[in-house]
mmCIF file of C-alpha atoms in Angstrom:
data_model
loop_
_atom_site.group_PDB
_atom_site.id
_atom_site.type_symbol
_atom_site.label_atom_id
_atom_site.label_comp_id
_atom_site.label_asym_id
_atom_site.label_seq_id
_atom_site.Cartn_x
_atom_site.Cartn_y
_atom_site.Cartn_z
ATOM 1 C CA MET T 1 11.274 -4.988 27.777
ATOM 2 C CA ILE T 2 14.948 -4.991 28.543
ATOM 3 C CA TYR T 3 14.722 -8.506 29.761
ATOM 4 C CA LEU T 4 12.892 -9.685 26.561
ATOM 5 C CA ARG T 5 15.445 -8.078 24.418
ATOM 6 C CA TRP T 6 18.286 -9.882 26.283
ATOM 7 C CA PHE T 7 16.458 -13.110 25.977
ATOM 8 C CA HIS T 8 15.814 -12.673 22.258
ATOM 9 C CA MET T 9 19.556 -11.802 21.785
ATOM 10 C CA LYS T 10 20.711 -14.907 23.613
ATOM 11 C CA ILE T 11 18.441 -17.044 21.498
ATOM 12 C CA GLY T 12 19.847 -15.224 18.355
ATOM 13 C CA SER T 13 23.523 -16.096 19.167
ATOM 14 C CA VAL T 14 22.498 -19.774 19.679
ATOM 15 C CA LEU T 15 20.390 -19.769 16.313
ATOM 16 C CA LYS T 16 23.252 -18.183 14.491
ATOM 17 C CA LYS T 17 25.761 -20.913 15.540
ATOM 18 C CA LEU T 18 23.135 -23.757 14.854
ATOM 19 C CA LEU T 19 22.620 -22.453 11.473
ATOM 20 C CA GLU T 20 26.220 -21.889 10.605
ATOM 21 C CA ASP T 21 27.303 -25.035 11.898
ATOM 22 C CA GLY T 22 24.521 -26.828 9.742
ATOM 23 C CA VAL T 23 23.017 -28.288 12.775
ATOM 24 C CA VAL T 24 19.453 -27.228 11.387
ATOM 25 C CA LYS T 25 18.338 -25.472 8.611
ATOM 26 C CA ARG T 26 16.212 -22.256 8.778
ATOM 27 C CA GLU T 27 13.378 -23.692 6.914
ATOM 28 C CA ASP T 28 12.993 -26.522 9.457
ATOM 29 C CA LEU T 29 12.615 -24.152 12.190
ATOM 30 C CA TRP T 30 9.178 -22.250 13.273
ATOM 31 C CA ILE T 31 9.732 -19.023 14.850
ATOM 32 C CA THR T 32 7.045 -16.938 16.480
ATOM 33 C CA SER T 33 7.203 -13.508 18.168
ATOM 34 C CA LYS T 34 4.652 -10.985 19.365
ATOM 35 C CA LEU T 35 3.978 -7.334 18.982
ATOM 36 C CA TRP T 36 3.723 -5.919 22.528
ATOM 37 C CA ASN T 37 1.184 -3.294 23.688
ATOM 38 C CA THR T 38 3.451 -0.271 23.572
ATOM 39 C CA ASN T 39 4.082 -0.639 19.909
ATOM 40 C CA HIS T 40 0.685 -0.373 18.283
ATOM 41 C CA GLU T 41 1.321 2.810 16.361
ATOM 42 C CA PRO T 42 2.147 1.842 12.480
ATOM 43 C CA GLU T 43 5.685 3.096 12.767
ATOM 44 C CA ASP T 44 6.281 1.252 16.031
ATOM 45 C CA VAL T 45 5.169 -2.018 14.507
ATOM 46 C CA HIS T 46 7.759 -1.950 11.956
ATOM 47 C CA GLU T 47 10.335 -0.953 14.399
ATOM 48 C CA ALA T 48 9.278 -3.525 16.766
ATOM 49 C CA ILE T 49 9.833 -6.406 14.288
ATOM 50 C CA ASN T 50 13.021 -5.067 13.066
ATOM 51 C CA SER T 51 14.275 -4.904 16.563
ATOM 52 C CA THR T 52 13.143 -8.625 17.140
ATOM 53 C CA LEU T 53 14.800 -9.694 13.735
ATOM 54 C CA GLN T 54 18.061 -7.965 14.774
ATOM 55 C CA ASP T 55 18.106 -9.434 17.964
ATOM 56 C CA LEU T 56 17.400 -13.112 16.687
ATOM 57 C CA GLN T 57 19.836 -12.531 13.728
ATOM 58 C CA LEU T 58 17.001 -13.605 11.398
ATOM 59 C CA ASN T 59 15.725 -12.114 8.161
ATOM 60 C CA TYR T 60 12.195 -13.158 8.794
ATOM 61 C CA LEU T 61 9.640 -14.574 11.207
ATOM 62 C CA ASP T 62 7.237 -17.570 10.398
ATOM 63 C CA LEU T 63 4.661 -15.763 12.603
ATOM 64 C CA TYR T 64 4.126 -12.502 14.138
ATOM 65 C CA LEU T 65 1.342 -12.102 16.405
ATOM 66 C CA MET T 66 -0.491 -9.028 18.085
ATOM 67 C CA HIS T 67 -0.101 -9.921 21.693
ATOM 68 C CA TRP T 68 -3.182 -8.193 23.070
ATOM 69 C CA PRO T 69 -6.192 -6.029 21.941
ATOM 70 C CA VAL T 70 -4.757 -3.572 24.127
ATOM 71 C CA SER T 71 -2.474 -0.330 23.537
ATOM 72 C CA MET T 72 -0.040 1.295 25.932
ATOM 73 C CA LYS T 73 2.020 4.473 26.056
ATOM 74 C CA LYS T 74 5.299 3.849 24.003
ATOM 75 C CA GLY T 75 8.050 3.189 26.416
ATOM 76 C CA ALA T 76 5.862 2.114 29.352
ATOM 77 C CA VAL T 77 7.369 -0.656 31.489
ATOM 78 C CA GLY T 78 5.011 -3.178 33.435
ATOM 79 C CA PHE T 79 1.364 -2.900 33.677
ATOM 80 C CA GLU T 80 0.352 0.429 35.247
ATOM 81 C CA HIS T 81 -3.115 1.685 34.488
ATOM 82 C CA LYS T 82 -1.804 4.963 33.805
ATOM 83 C CA ASP T 83 -0.126 3.665 30.812
ATOM 84 C CA LEU T 84 -3.338 2.431 29.098
ATOM 85 C CA THR T 85 -4.560 4.113 25.988
ATOM 86 C CA GLN T 86 -7.114 3.712 23.311
ATOM 87 C CA PRO T 87 -6.233 0.973 20.802
ATOM 88 C CA ASP T 88 -7.136 1.254 17.033
ATOM 89 C CA ILE T 89 -7.036 -2.500 16.082
ATOM 90 C CA PRO T 90 -7.771 -1.795 12.348
ATOM 91 C CA ARG T 91 -4.795 0.548 12.075
ATOM 92 C CA THR T 92 -2.379 -1.584 13.963
ATOM 93 C CA TRP T 93 -3.532 -4.608 11.706
ATOM 94 C CA ARG T 94 -2.827 -2.671 8.382
ATOM 95 C CA ALA T 95 0.729 -2.187 9.761
ATOM 96 C CA MET T 96 0.767 -6.024 10.463
ATOM 97 C CA GLU T 97 -0.375 -6.681 7.007
ATOM 98 C CA ALA T 98 2.472 -4.680 5.654
ATOM 99 C CA LEU T 99 5.023 -6.749 7.549
ATOM 100 C CA TYR T 100 3.299 -9.734 5.629
ATOM 101 C CA ASP T 101 3.648 -7.798 2.321
ATOM 102 C CA SER T 102 7.231 -7.058 3.054
ATOM 103 C CA GLY T 103 8.060 -10.827 3.942
ATOM 104 C CA LYS T 104 9.278 -10.132 7.312
ATOM 105 C CA ALA T 105 6.557 -12.058 8.701
ATOM 106 C CA ARG T 106 5.587 -15.101 6.722
ATOM 107 C CA ALA T 107 2.262 -15.201 8.637
ATOM 108 C CA ILE T 108 0.420 -12.814 10.885
ATOM 109 C CA GLY T 109 -2.195 -13.271 13.668
ATOM 110 C CA VAL T 110 -3.426 -12.250 17.017
ATOM 111 C CA SER T 111 -3.422 -13.486 20.573
ATOM 112 C CA ASN T 112 -5.937 -13.009 23.368
ATOM 113 C CA PHE T 113 -8.811 -12.020 21.060
ATOM 114 C CA SER T 114 -12.444 -12.883 21.928
ATOM 115 C CA SER T 115 -14.677 -14.271 19.381
ATOM 116 C CA LYS T 116 -16.239 -11.012 18.691
ATOM 117 C CA LYS T 117 -12.944 -9.223 18.205
ATOM 118 C CA VAL T 118 -11.744 -11.911 15.660
ATOM 119 C CA GLY T 119 -15.092 -11.277 13.926
ATOM 120 C CA ASN T 120 -14.532 -7.544 13.964
ATOM 121 C CA LEU T 121 -10.979 -7.950 12.646
ATOM 122 C CA LEU T 122 -12.104 -10.060 9.729
ATOM 123 C CA GLN T 123 -14.521 -7.437 8.645
ATOM 124 C CA VAL T 124 -11.800 -4.886 7.937
ATOM 125 C CA ALA T 125 -8.732 -7.188 7.454
ATOM 126 C CA ARG T 126 -7.096 -7.292 3.652
ATOM 127 C CA ILE T 127 -5.166 -10.254 4.975
ATOM 128 C CA PRO T 128 -7.085 -12.293 7.564
ATOM 129 C CA PRO T 129 -5.097 -13.753 10.687
ATOM 130 C CA ALA T 130 -3.548 -17.033 10.077
ATOM 131 C CA VAL T 131 -3.472 -18.011 13.644
ATOM 132 C CA VAL T 132 -5.483 -17.057 16.965
ATOM 133 C CA GLN T 133 -3.503 -17.897 20.035
ATOM 134 C CA VAL T 134 -5.423 -17.980 23.282
ATOM 135 C CA GLU T 135 -5.747 -19.863 26.481
ATOM 136 C CA CYS T 136 -7.219 -23.042 25.866
ATOM 137 C CA HIS T 137 -7.532 -26.284 27.995
ATOM 138 C CA PRO T 138 -9.968 -28.646 29.277
ATOM 139 C CA VAL T 139 -11.391 -26.118 32.010
ATOM 140 C CA TRP T 140 -11.600 -23.399 29.391
ATOM 141 C CA GLN T 141 -12.397 -24.879 26.022
ATOM 142 C CA GLN T 142 -13.466 -22.085 23.884
ATOM 143 C CA PRO T 143 -15.967 -23.730 21.749
ATOM 144 C CA LYS T 144 -17.428 -20.487 20.410
ATOM 145 C CA LEU T 145 -13.967 -19.345 19.084
ATOM 146 C CA HIS T 146 -13.216 -22.931 18.069
ATOM 147 C CA ALA T 147 -16.308 -22.810 15.604
ATOM 148 C CA LEU T 148 -15.336 -19.304 14.343
ATOM 149 C CA CYS T 149 -11.896 -20.171 13.450
ATOM 150 C CA LYS T 150 -12.714 -23.528 11.962
ATOM 151 C CA SER T 151 -15.418 -21.671 9.715
ATOM 152 C CA LYS T 152 -12.937 -19.081 8.559
ATOM 153 C CA GLY T 153 -9.898 -21.252 7.962
ATOM 154 C CA ILE T 154 -7.878 -19.817 10.921
ATOM 155 C CA HIS T 155 -5.561 -22.135 12.971
ATOM 156 C CA LEU T 156 -6.253 -22.103 16.654
ATOM 157 C CA THR T 157 -3.227 -22.418 19.082
ATOM 158 C CA GLY T 158 -3.963 -22.990 22.840
ATOM 159 C CA TYR T 159 -1.356 -21.614 25.285
ATOM 160 C CA SER T 160 -1.341 -22.514 28.905
ATOM 161 C CA PRO T 161 -2.830 -25.958 27.743
ATOM 162 C CA LEU T 162 -1.838 -27.377 31.262
ATOM 163 C CA GLY T 163 -3.338 -24.540 33.061
ATOM 164 C CA SER T 164 0.024 -22.812 34.006
ATOM 165 C CA PRO T 165 0.587 -25.008 36.909
ATOM 166 C CA GLY T 166 3.543 -23.741 39.249
ATOM 167 C CA THR T 167 3.182 -20.194 38.238
ATOM 168 C CA GLY T 168 1.621 -18.993 41.391
ATOM 169 C CA THR T 169 -0.687 -16.848 39.524
ATOM 170 C CA VAL T 170 -3.547 -19.258 38.715
ATOM 171 C CA LYS T 171 -5.677 -20.790 41.613
ATOM 172 C CA THR T 172 -7.660 -23.479 39.754
ATOM 173 C CA GLU T 173 -5.526 -26.657 39.152
ATOM 174 C CA VAL T 174 -6.444 -27.982 35.623
ATOM 175 C CA LEU T 175 -4.441 -31.199 35.994
ATOM 176 C CA LYS T 176 -6.456 -31.989 39.132
ATOM 177 C CA ASN T 177 -9.732 -31.778 37.614
ATOM 178 C CA PRO T 178 -11.523 -35.095 38.140
ATOM 179 C CA VAL T 179 -12.479 -35.870 34.634
ATOM 180 C CA LEU T 180 -8.923 -35.397 33.565
ATOM 181 C CA VAL T 181 -7.642 -37.503 36.517
ATOM 182 C CA MET T 182 -10.008 -40.210 35.760
ATOM 183 C CA ALA T 183 -9.259 -40.307 32.037
ATOM 184 C CA ALA T 184 -5.495 -40.503 32.718
ATOM 185 C CA GLU T 185 -5.916 -43.314 35.276
ATOM 186 C CA LYS T 186 -8.032 -45.284 32.713
ATOM 187 C CA LEU T 187 -5.474 -44.792 29.817
ATOM 188 C CA GLY T 188 -2.202 -45.085 31.895
ATOM 189 C CA LYS T 189 -1.014 -41.613 31.154
ATOM 190 C CA SER T 190 -0.416 -38.483 33.143
ATOM 191 C CA PRO T 191 -2.890 -35.802 33.302
ATOM 192 C CA ALA T 192 -0.623 -33.459 31.584
ATOM 193 C CA GLN T 193 -0.424 -35.849 28.626
ATOM 194 C CA VAL T 194 -4.205 -36.386 28.529
ATOM 195 C CA ALA T 195 -4.886 -32.405 28.504
ATOM 196 C CA LEU T 196 -2.322 -32.114 25.637
ATOM 197 C CA ARG T 197 -3.935 -34.965 23.764
ATOM 198 C CA TRP T 198 -7.491 -33.469 24.379
ATOM 199 C CA GLY T 199 -6.167 -30.218 22.636
ATOM 200 C CA LEU T 200 -4.937 -32.056 19.731
ATOM 201 C CA GLN T 201 -7.979 -34.077 19.254
ATOM 202 C CA MET T 202 -10.106 -30.800 19.393
ATOM 203 C CA GLY T 203 -8.054 -29.796 16.463
ATOM 204 C CA HIS T 204 -5.813 -27.099 17.910
ATOM 205 C CA SER T 205 -1.968 -26.950 18.443
ATOM 206 C CA VAL T 206 -0.716 -26.634 22.072
ATOM 207 C CA LEU T 207 2.061 -24.814 23.639
ATOM 208 C CA PRO T 208 3.183 -26.494 26.714
ATOM 209 C CA LYS T 209 6.145 -25.073 28.818
ATOM 210 C CA SER T 210 8.378 -26.704 30.909
ATOM 211 C CA THR T 211 12.156 -26.729 32.123
ATOM 212 C CA ASN T 212 12.127 -30.270 33.366
ATOM 213 C CA GLU T 213 13.780 -32.534 30.842
ATOM 214 C CA ALA T 214 11.611 -35.638 31.725
ATOM 215 C CA ARG T 215 8.351 -33.578 31.697
ATOM 216 C CA ILE T 216 9.459 -32.154 28.147
ATOM 217 C CA ALA T 217 9.784 -35.693 26.916
ATOM 218 C CA GLU T 218 6.353 -36.651 28.367
ATOM 219 C CA ASN T 219 4.684 -33.705 26.605
ATOM 220 C CA PHE T 220 5.945 -35.191 23.422
ATOM 221 C CA ASP T 221 4.431 -38.575 23.881
ATOM 222 C CA VAL T 222 1.005 -37.663 22.860
ATOM 223 C CA PHE T 223 1.018 -38.544 19.208
ATOM 224 C CA ASP T 224 0.697 -42.190 18.969
ATOM 225 C CA TRP T 225 -2.463 -42.906 21.074
ATOM 226 C CA SER T 226 -5.919 -41.112 21.508
ATOM 227 C CA ILE T 227 -8.566 -40.618 23.899
ATOM 228 C CA PRO T 228 -11.489 -42.841 23.189
ATOM 229 C CA GLU T 229 -14.865 -41.232 22.263
ATOM 230 C CA GLU T 230 -16.681 -42.750 25.475
ATOM 231 C CA LEU T 231 -14.081 -40.655 27.591
ATOM 232 C CA PHE T 232 -13.500 -37.845 25.332
ATOM 233 C CA VAL T 233 -17.289 -36.693 25.634
ATOM 234 C CA LYS T 234 -16.751 -36.594 29.492
ATOM 235 C CA PHE T 235 -14.585 -33.294 28.799
ATOM 236 C CA SER T 236 -17.795 -31.585 27.746
ATOM 237 C CA GLU T 237 -19.189 -31.853 31.371
ATOM 238 C CA ILE T 238 -16.325 -29.664 32.893
ATOM 239 C CA GLU T 239 -17.330 -26.517 34.479
ATOM 240 C CA GLN T 240 -15.781 -23.715 32.613
ATOM 241 C CA GLU T 241 -13.341 -21.023 33.886
ATOM 242 C CA ARG T 242 -11.283 -18.455 32.201
ATOM 243 C CA LEU T 243 -7.959 -18.593 34.312
ATOM 244 C CA ILE T 244 -6.194 -15.546 32.738
ATOM 245 C CA LYS T 245 -8.414 -12.760 33.030
ATOM 246 C CA ALA T 246 -5.994 -9.952 32.529
ATOM 247 C CA THR T 247 -7.353 -7.487 35.016
ATOM 248 C CA VAL T 248 -4.314 -5.306 34.612
ATOM 249 C CA PHE T 249 -5.802 -3.992 31.306
ATOM 250 C CA VAL T 250 -9.156 -3.121 32.809
ATOM 251 C CA HIS T 251 -9.778 0.302 34.395
ATOM 252 C CA GLU T 252 -12.682 2.354 35.177
ATOM 253 C CA THR T 253 -11.679 5.456 33.303
ATOM 254 C CA LEU T 254 -8.361 4.723 31.497
ATOM 255 C CA GLY T 255 -7.837 2.777 28.306
ATOM 256 C CA ALA T 256 -10.576 0.797 26.352
ATOM 257 C CA TYR T 257 -12.019 -1.668 28.742
ATOM 258 C CA ARG T 258 -14.068 -0.705 31.988
ATOM 259 C CA THR T 259 -14.720 -4.277 32.813
ATOM 260 C CA ILE T 260 -13.406 -7.961 32.446
ATOM 261 C CA GLU T 261 -16.629 -8.611 30.397
ATOM 262 C CA GLU T 262 -15.796 -5.706 27.989
ATOM 263 C CA LEU T 263 -12.258 -6.929 27.625
ATOM 264 C CA TRP T 264 -13.352 -10.527 26.830
ATOM 265 C CA ASP T 265 -16.790 -9.528 25.163
ATOM 266 C CA GLY T 266 -18.739 -11.596 27.737
ATOM 267 C CA GLU T 267 -16.698 -14.693 27.227
ATOM 268 C CA VAL T 268 -15.597 -15.103 30.859
#
């Protein structure tokens, strides 16, 4: 986590200058951070957000997410199975609720939770999650989770909306899917733009990442056009595959999950 703290501190220095110089107002920014797996104990939840706020030089976060339904030994570095422990999600969530009560987190939510895990959390939560952030793109559309979140008034956010191209960790290339390519050609848009627009029309927000200035500009050009219904329905024909399986959190004897199916409650 040393790199992450360094990254936060760099961002914090830039934010401080921008705010002091009047370039931007704090209320015009939306800043989200996440609780890592090694900080699930209630006292560690508070320590973690305090550390993040200190590094970012802020008084509050707009959104704080529980990163995974997975816990690890405090101080663990990396993803070794020996560091996996038994999570107590309701207990950790109560500590998250305390952050909301304190004003340090204006909203709280979860990331990488299955429909079942979100449902289980709703049964015990005093404050329901405002946001559920998960992998979501045309090749992994999450219809069950979409329906649950819509019925409960929870906002769904899709990370890896382009399928994480160029990372070297994902084999299936979402942007080369025939349906996506066909729609892009008909609309005169790039496959990436169509994937992002599909997410917006599905009703969830999208979190594309890029370091390429031209692609960043292209990713923003998705608001003044739409995918017509006759093309949009074609996306339901795409074969579904979860790309980010998180096998590092599965072990036959250690931690909470023995199989990928257990981690995702069959949503694979």
